[in-house]
Coordinates of C-alpha atoms and ligand atoms in Angstrom, one line a residue:
M1 CA 96.4 76.2 34.0
Y2 CA 96.1 72.9 32.0
R3 CA 98.0 74.3 28.8
L4 CA 100.7 76.1 31.0
L5 CA 100.8 72.0 32.6
F6 CA 100.7 70.7 28.7
R7 CA 103.8 72.4 27.6
Q8 CA 106.1 72.8 30.2
V9 CA 105.6 69.2 31.5
L10 CA 103.2 66.7 29.9
R11 CA 104.3 66.9 26.5
R12 CA 107.8 66.4 27.1
L13 CA 106.8 62.7 28.4
D14 CA 106.6 60.0 26.9
A15 CA 102.2 59.9 25.6
E16 CA 102.0 56.2 26.7
T17 CA 102.9 56.5 30.0
V18 CA 100.9 59.4 30.5
H19 CA 98.4 57.7 29.0
H20 CA 98.4 54.7 32.1
R21 CA 98.8 57.1 34.6
T22 CA 95.8 58.5 33.3
V23 CA 94.2 55.6 33.7
R24 CA 95.2 54.8 36.5
G25 CA 94.0 57.7 38.1
L26 CA 91.2 57.6 36.6
A27 CA 90.7 53.9 38.1
L28 CA 91.2 55.3 41.0
L29 CA 88.7 57.9 41.3
A30 CA 86.0 55.8 40.0
R31 CA 86.8 53.7 43.2
T32 CA 86.2 56.2 45.3
P33 CA 82.3 57.2 45.4
L34 CA 82.0 60.5 46.9
L35 CA 84.6 62.1 45.6
K36 CA 83.2 60.8 41.9
R37 CA 79.1 62.1 43.1
V38 CA 80.9 65.5 43.7
L39 CA 82.6 65.5 40.8
H40 CA 79.5 64.4 38.9
R41 CA 77.7 66.9 40.9
A42 CA 80.1 70.1 38.8
L43 CA 80.8 69.1 35.7
A44 CA 78.5 66.6 34.4
P45 CA 75.5 67.5 32.2
H46 CA 72.1 68.0 34.4
D47 CA 70.7 71.2 31.5
P48 CA 67.1 69.5 30.4
A49 CA 67.7 71.2 27.2
L50 CA 70.7 69.2 26.0
R51 CA 69.2 66.0 26.8
I52 CA 68.8 63.1 23.9
T53 CA 67.5 60.2 24.1
A54 CA 69.1 57.9 21.0
F55 CA 68.1 54.1 20.2
G56 CA 66.0 54.0 23.0
V57 CA 69.4 55.0 25.9
H58 CA 69.0 58.5 28.0
F59 CA 72.1 60.6 27.0
P60 CA 72.5 63.3 29.3
G61 CA 74.5 65.8 26.6
P62 CA 75.9 65.0 23.0
L63 CA 79.3 64.9 23.7
G64 CA 80.9 61.8 24.2
L65 CA 84.6 60.2 24.7
A66 CA 85.4 57.9 22.0
A67 CA 86.6 54.6 22.4
G68 CA 90.2 53.6 22.8
F69 CA 91.2 55.9 25.9
D70 CA 89.3 53.4 29.0
K71 CA 90.2 50.2 26.2
D72 CA 89.8 48.4 29.6
A73 CA 86.7 49.1 31.0
A74 CA 88.4 50.6 34.1
C75 CA 87.7 54.2 34.7
A76 CA 84.6 54.8 32.7
E77 CA 82.4 56.7 35.3
A78 CA 85.3 59.0 36.2
V79 CA 85.3 59.9 32.6
A80 CA 81.3 60.3 32.9
A81 CA 82.0 62.0 36.3
L82 CA 84.5 64.1 34.7
G83 CA 81.6 65.8 31.9
F84 CA 80.9 63.1 29.3
S85 CA 77.4 62.0 28.7
H86 CA 78.8 58.6 27.5
V87 CA 81.7 57.0 27.3
E88 CA 83.0 54.4 25.2
V89 CA 84.8 51.3 26.3
G90 CA 87.2 49.6 24.6
T91 CA 88.0 48.3 21.6
I92 CA 87.4 45.3 23.5
T93 CA 88.7 41.3 22.2
A94 CA 87.7 38.0 22.7
H95 CA 90.9 37.5 24.0
A96 CA 93.9 39.0 26.1
Q97 CA 96.5 40.8 24.0
P98 CA 99.5 42.9 24.0
G99 CA 99.3 45.0 21.2
N100 CA 102.1 46.5 19.2
P101 CA 105.2 47.2 20.5
R102 CA 106.3 50.3 22.2
P103 CA 106.8 54.2 20.7
R104 CA 102.8 53.2 19.3
L105 CA 101.7 56.7 20.9
F106 CA 102.8 59.8 19.0
R107 CA 101.8 63.1 19.5
L108 CA 102.2 65.8 16.5
V109 CA 101.4 69.0 19.3
R110 CA 101.6 71.7 16.2
E111 CA 99.1 70.1 14.6
R112 CA 97.0 68.7 16.8
A113 CA 96.9 65.7 16.0
V114 CA 97.8 62.3 17.2
V115 CA 99.3 59.2 15.3
N116 CA 98.9 56.2 16.8
R117 CA 98.8 52.2 16.1
M118 CA 98.5 50.8 19.6
G119 CA 96.8 47.6 18.5
F120 CA 94.0 46.8 20.4
N121 CA 96.0 45.8 23.2
N122 CA 93.7 45.1 26.1
A123 CA 93.3 42.4 28.2
G124 CA 90.5 40.6 26.7
A125 CA 86.6 39.7 26.6
P126 CA 85.9 38.2 30.0
A127 CA 87.8 41.0 32.3
A128 CA 86.4 43.6 30.6
A129 CA 83.3 41.9 31.6
R130 CA 83.7 41.4 35.1
R131 CA 85.1 45.4 35.3
L132 CA 81.2 46.0 33.8
R133 CA 79.9 44.0 36.4
R134 CA 80.8 46.4 39.4
T135 CA 77.5 48.2 40.3
R136 CA 77.7 51.7 38.8
G137 CA 77.8 54.8 41.9
I138 CA 76.7 56.8 39.3
P139 CA 74.4 58.2 35.7
A140 CA 77.1 56.9 33.4
V141 CA 76.5 55.1 29.4
V142 CA 78.4 53.1 28.7
G143 CA 79.3 51.8 25.4
V144 CA 81.3 48.7 24.4
N145 CA 83.4 48.8 21.2
I146 CA 84.8 45.1 20.2
G147 CA 87.4 44.1 17.9
K148 CA 89.3 41.1 15.8
T149 CA 91.7 39.3 18.3
K150 CA 94.9 39.7 16.6
V151 CA 95.6 36.1 15.5
V152 CA 92.4 34.9 14.6
P153 CA 92.3 34.5 10.9
E154 CA 90.1 36.6 8.6
S155 CA 88.1 33.3 7.7
E156 CA 87.0 32.7 12.1
A157 CA 86.1 36.3 12.1
T158 CA 82.8 36.5 12.9
A159 CA 82.7 33.7 15.8
D160 CA 85.6 36.0 17.2
Y161 CA 83.4 39.3 17.5
V162 CA 80.2 36.6 18.8
T163 CA 82.5 35.5 22.2
S164 CA 83.2 39.5 22.8
A165 CA 79.2 40.3 22.1
K166 CA 78.3 37.2 24.6
E167 CA 80.2 38.3 26.7
L168 CA 80.0 42.4 26.6
A169 CA 76.2 43.2 25.1
P170 CA 74.2 42.2 27.9
L171 CA 76.8 44.4 30.5
A172 CA 76.4 47.1 27.2
D173 CA 74.3 50.8 26.6
Y174 CA 75.2 50.2 23.1
L175 CA 77.5 47.4 21.2
V176 CA 79.9 49.0 18.9
V177 CA 81.7 46.6 16.1
N178 CA 84.4 47.8 15.0
V179 CA 85.6 47.3 11.3
S180 CA 87.6 50.5 11.0
S181 CA 91.3 50.4 13.4
P182 CA 94.2 51.0 10.6
N183 CA 96.7 49.0 13.2
T184 CA 95.7 45.4 13.2
P185 CA 95.9 43.6 9.7
G186 CA 93.1 43.0 7.2
L187 CA 91.2 44.3 9.7
R188 CA 89.2 47.1 7.8
D189 CA 88.6 44.7 5.2
L190 CA 85.7 43.7 7.1
Q191 CA 84.5 46.8 6.1
A192 CA 83.6 45.6 2.6
V193 CA 79.3 44.4 2.3
S194 CA 80.9 40.6 1.4
L195 CA 82.3 39.9 5.0
L196 CA 80.5 42.8 6.8
R197 CA 77.1 41.1 6.3
P198 CA 77.4 37.6 8.4
L199 CA 79.7 39.6 10.8
L200 CA 76.7 42.1 11.5
T201 CA 74.1 39.3 11.2
A202 CA 75.6 37.2 13.8
V203 CA 76.3 39.9 16.0
K204 CA 73.0 41.7 15.8
E205 CA 71.8 38.4 17.0
V206 CA 73.4 38.4 19.7
C207 CA 72.5 42.1 20.2
D208 CA 68.9 40.9 19.4
G209 CA 68.8 38.0 22.4
T210 CA 69.7 40.3 25.7
P211 CA 66.7 40.7 27.8
R212 CA 67.1 44.6 27.0
R213 CA 68.1 44.6 23.4
T214 CA 71.4 45.7 23.0
P215 CA 71.7 49.2 20.5
L216 CA 74.4 47.8 18.4
L217 CA 76.2 50.3 16.0
V218 CA 79.3 49.9 13.2
K219 CA 82.2 52.1 13.4
I220 CA 83.6 53.0 10.1
A221 CA 87.2 54.4 9.0
P222 CA 87.3 57.6 7.3
D223 CA 89.5 56.2 4.3
L224 CA 86.3 53.8 2.3
A225 CA 86.0 55.5 -1.0
D226 CA 82.5 57.3 -1.0
E227 CA 80.6 54.6 -2.8
D228 CA 81.7 52.3 -0.2
I229 CA 80.6 54.5 2.5
D230 CA 77.0 54.3 1.0
A231 CA 77.3 51.0 1.0
V232 CA 77.8 50.3 4.6
A233 CA 74.9 52.0 5.0
D234 CA 72.6 50.6 3.6
L235 CA 73.7 47.5 5.1
A236 CA 72.9 48.9 8.2
L237 CA 69.6 49.6 7.4
E238 CA 69.0 46.6 5.4
L239 CA 70.1 44.7 9.1
G240 CA 67.4 46.9 11.1
L241 CA 71.4 48.8 13.0
D242 CA 71.2 51.4 15.1
G243 CA 73.6 53.6 13.8
I244 CA 76.8 54.3 12.7
I245 CA 79.7 55.0 14.2
A246 CA 81.9 57.8 12.2
T247 CA 85.1 58.3 11.6
N248 CA 87.4 55.6 13.0
T249 CA 91.1 57.2 12.7
T250 CA 93.1 58.0 9.1
I251 CA 95.9 56.8 7.1
A252 CA 96.0 59.1 4.1
H253 CA 99.6 61.1 6.0
D254 CA 102.5 61.4 6.3
G255 CA 103.3 60.8 10.3
P256 CA 104.7 57.8 11.9
T257 CA 103.0 54.8 10.4
G258 CA 99.2 54.8 12.0
G259 CA 95.7 56.0 12.5
L260 CA 96.2 60.4 12.5
S261 CA 93.4 61.6 15.0
G262 CA 92.7 65.5 15.8
R263 CA 92.5 68.3 14.0
P264 CA 93.4 67.1 10.2
L265 CA 90.9 64.2 10.2
K266 CA 87.8 67.4 11.2
A267 CA 87.3 67.8 7.5
R268 CA 86.7 64.0 6.2
S269 CA 84.7 62.9 9.3
L270 CA 82.6 66.1 8.9
E271 CA 82.5 64.9 5.2
V272 CA 81.5 61.6 5.4
L273 CA 78.5 62.5 8.5
R274 CA 77.6 64.6 5.5
R275 CA 77.5 62.0 3.0
L276 CA 75.7 59.3 6.1
R277 CA 72.9 61.5 6.8
A278 CA 72.0 62.5 3.1
R279 CA 72.2 58.1 2.6
V280 CA 70.2 57.5 5.3
G281 CA 68.4 60.8 7.0
D282 CA 67.3 60.6 10.5
R283 CA 66.8 56.7 10.2
L284 CA 69.9 55.5 11.8
T285 CA 71.5 57.8 14.8
L286 CA 74.8 58.9 13.5
V287 CA 77.5 59.1 15.8
S288 CA 80.2 62.0 14.8
V289 CA 84.1 61.4 15.6
G290 CA 86.9 63.1 15.0
G291 CA 88.4 66.4 15.1
V292 CA 86.2 66.9 17.2
E293 CA 88.3 69.8 19.3
D294 CA 85.5 73.1 20.9
V295 CA 81.6 73.9 20.9
D296 CA 81.5 75.5 17.3
D297 CA 82.6 71.7 16.1
V298 CA 80.0 70.0 18.3
W299 CA 77.4 72.4 16.9
E300 CA 78.2 71.9 13.1
R301 CA 78.7 67.5 13.7
L302 CA 74.7 68.1 14.8
L303 CA 73.6 70.5 12.3
A304 CA 74.7 68.3 9.8
G305 CA 72.7 65.6 10.9
A306 CA 75.1 63.7 14.3
T307 CA 72.6 63.1 17.1
L308 CA 75.8 62.3 19.2
V309 CA 79.5 63.7 18.6
Q310 CA 82.2 61.9 19.8
G311 CA 86.1 62.9 20.9
Y312 CA 89.7 62.0 22.0
T313 CA 92.0 64.0 21.0
G314 CA 90.8 67.5 21.3
W315 CA 90.8 66.0 25.2
I316 CA 93.8 65.3 25.0
Y317 CA 94.9 69.2 23.8
G318 CA 92.0 70.6 25.4
G319 CA 93.0 68.8 28.9
P320 CA 90.2 67.0 32.0
L321 CA 87.6 69.7 32.0
W322 CA 87.2 69.8 28.7
A323 CA 83.6 68.2 28.1
S324 CA 82.1 69.8 30.7
R325 CA 83.6 72.7 29.0
I326 CA 81.9 72.1 25.5
H327 CA 78.3 71.0 27.3
R328 CA 78.3 74.1 29.4
Q329 CA 78.9 76.1 25.9
L330 CA 76.2 73.9 24.6
S331 CA 73.2 75.7 26.7
R332 CA 74.2 78.2 26.8
R333 CA 74.2 78.7 22.9
V334 CA 70.7 76.4 23.5
R335 CA 69.2 78.6 25.3
L336 CA 71.1 82.4 22.9
H337 CA 69.0 80.3 19.8
R338 CA 65.6 80.3 22.1
L339 CA 65.5 76.3 21.6
S340 CA 63.7 74.1 24.2
S341 CA 66.0 71.2 23.2
I342 CA 69.2 70.8 21.6
T343 CA 67.8 67.9 19.5
D344 CA 65.7 70.9 17.7
I345 CA 69.2 71.3 15.7
I346 CA 70.0 67.7 14.8
G347 CA 70.3 67.6 10.5
R348 CA 69.5 71.3 10.1
T349 CA 72.0 71.7 7.8
A350 CA 71.8 69.0 6.4
S351 CA 70.2 68.5 2.1
P352 CA 67.1 66.9 2.8
Ligands
FMN1 C1 95.4 56.7 20.9 C2 93.9 56.0 20.3 C3 93.9 55.6 20.5 C4 92.5 54.5 19.5 N1 92.4 53.5 19.6 C5 90.6 52.9 19.6 C6 90.4 52.2 20.3 O1 90.5 50.7 20.2 N2 89.3 51.8 19.1 C7 88.3 52.8 18.1 O2 87.6 52.3 17.5 N3 88.7 54.0 18.1 C8 89.8 53.9 19.1 N4 90.8 55.5 18.3 C9 90.5 56.4 17.3 C10 89.4 56.9 18.3 O3 88.1 56.7 18.8 C11 88.4 58.0 17.3 O4 87.8 57.3 16.3 C12 89.6 58.6 16.6 O5 91.0 59.3 17.2 C13 88.9 60.2 15.6 O6 89.1 61.2 17.3 P1 89.9 62.0 17.4 O7 90.3 63.0 16.4 O8 88.7 62.7 19.0 O9 90.7 61.5 18.3 C14 91.9 55.4 19.2 C15 92.2 56.8 19.1 C16 93.6 57.1 19.4 C17 94.2 59.2 19.4

């Protein structure tokens, strides 16, 4: 049904227009408590065997929505009602900004991929905080992903992230420092340990000062050299971070300028996960994202050492019930393997 709708209608429309209409529809749903609760009951993961606790937060299942869809925290609860175990909102910057000129979002349908150069279009941290403060009608785990305001120079990047963290960390189930999007000039340079150490130290201080001690993760690019991945992993351990999200989109492609996501990213994303797991074992929570399309991909990431998995492009091509379907299939697979908990498979194929 969704495949037909996608082939006949959606793919003919401008990708960003479809995106905004979807967010608007879901924002409306988020403000309709009864429907939201009905959908949540029908579609969210409720199987106790899928429950995962990571950095002190309880997730009803492993598969969440990656950052970039709900940039302004407008519809996170509606997304959770559709079957995602968690929703990462953002990237949110300290100051509102329009992002790059359109067109800036491109579907590569044959490759099951997307290229985007959105450039952190968002209404800014105070506006997101107002939305996050609204009471939640259903249980929804909401992570908040923060980035650098474009006009802020690199020398003031830490202060800019700290402004966002102060506003948003108290409202987040976990906070993510995004230093890996390819569409803000210079942002990925912040992955160098010499720049990343003061940045993460300062943001961590804010997180540690919130009433619930907000967990802090860092999100990295797939284009880092292997030794740089190790260096970020070592730094995360040294600073006592809670986890690493790997990976963001890649610039290693020949399509339109921007970051590539979806199927072509799958192999590298898995490779980065394996490298991280070999480096840190289970001392950090690893969240794997990039090219996840189906239940086999989620299973493979868990086996390779991810505690949580995220997807975005897979949802675009898989349709609104994508996450709900995968969680149902995971439940069946857990029973088939006679496991009492899906957590039993985490890291099983990781090298010791
Ligand atoms: C349209 C679009 C916008 C995105 N915006 C963000 C963003 O603002 N912040 C971020 O950390 N990642 C962003 N991402 C990256 C995703 O969160 C994810 O890391 C990446 O797409 C790989 O996962 P996927 O292959 O499942 O899409 C965006 C991805 C897409 C497709």
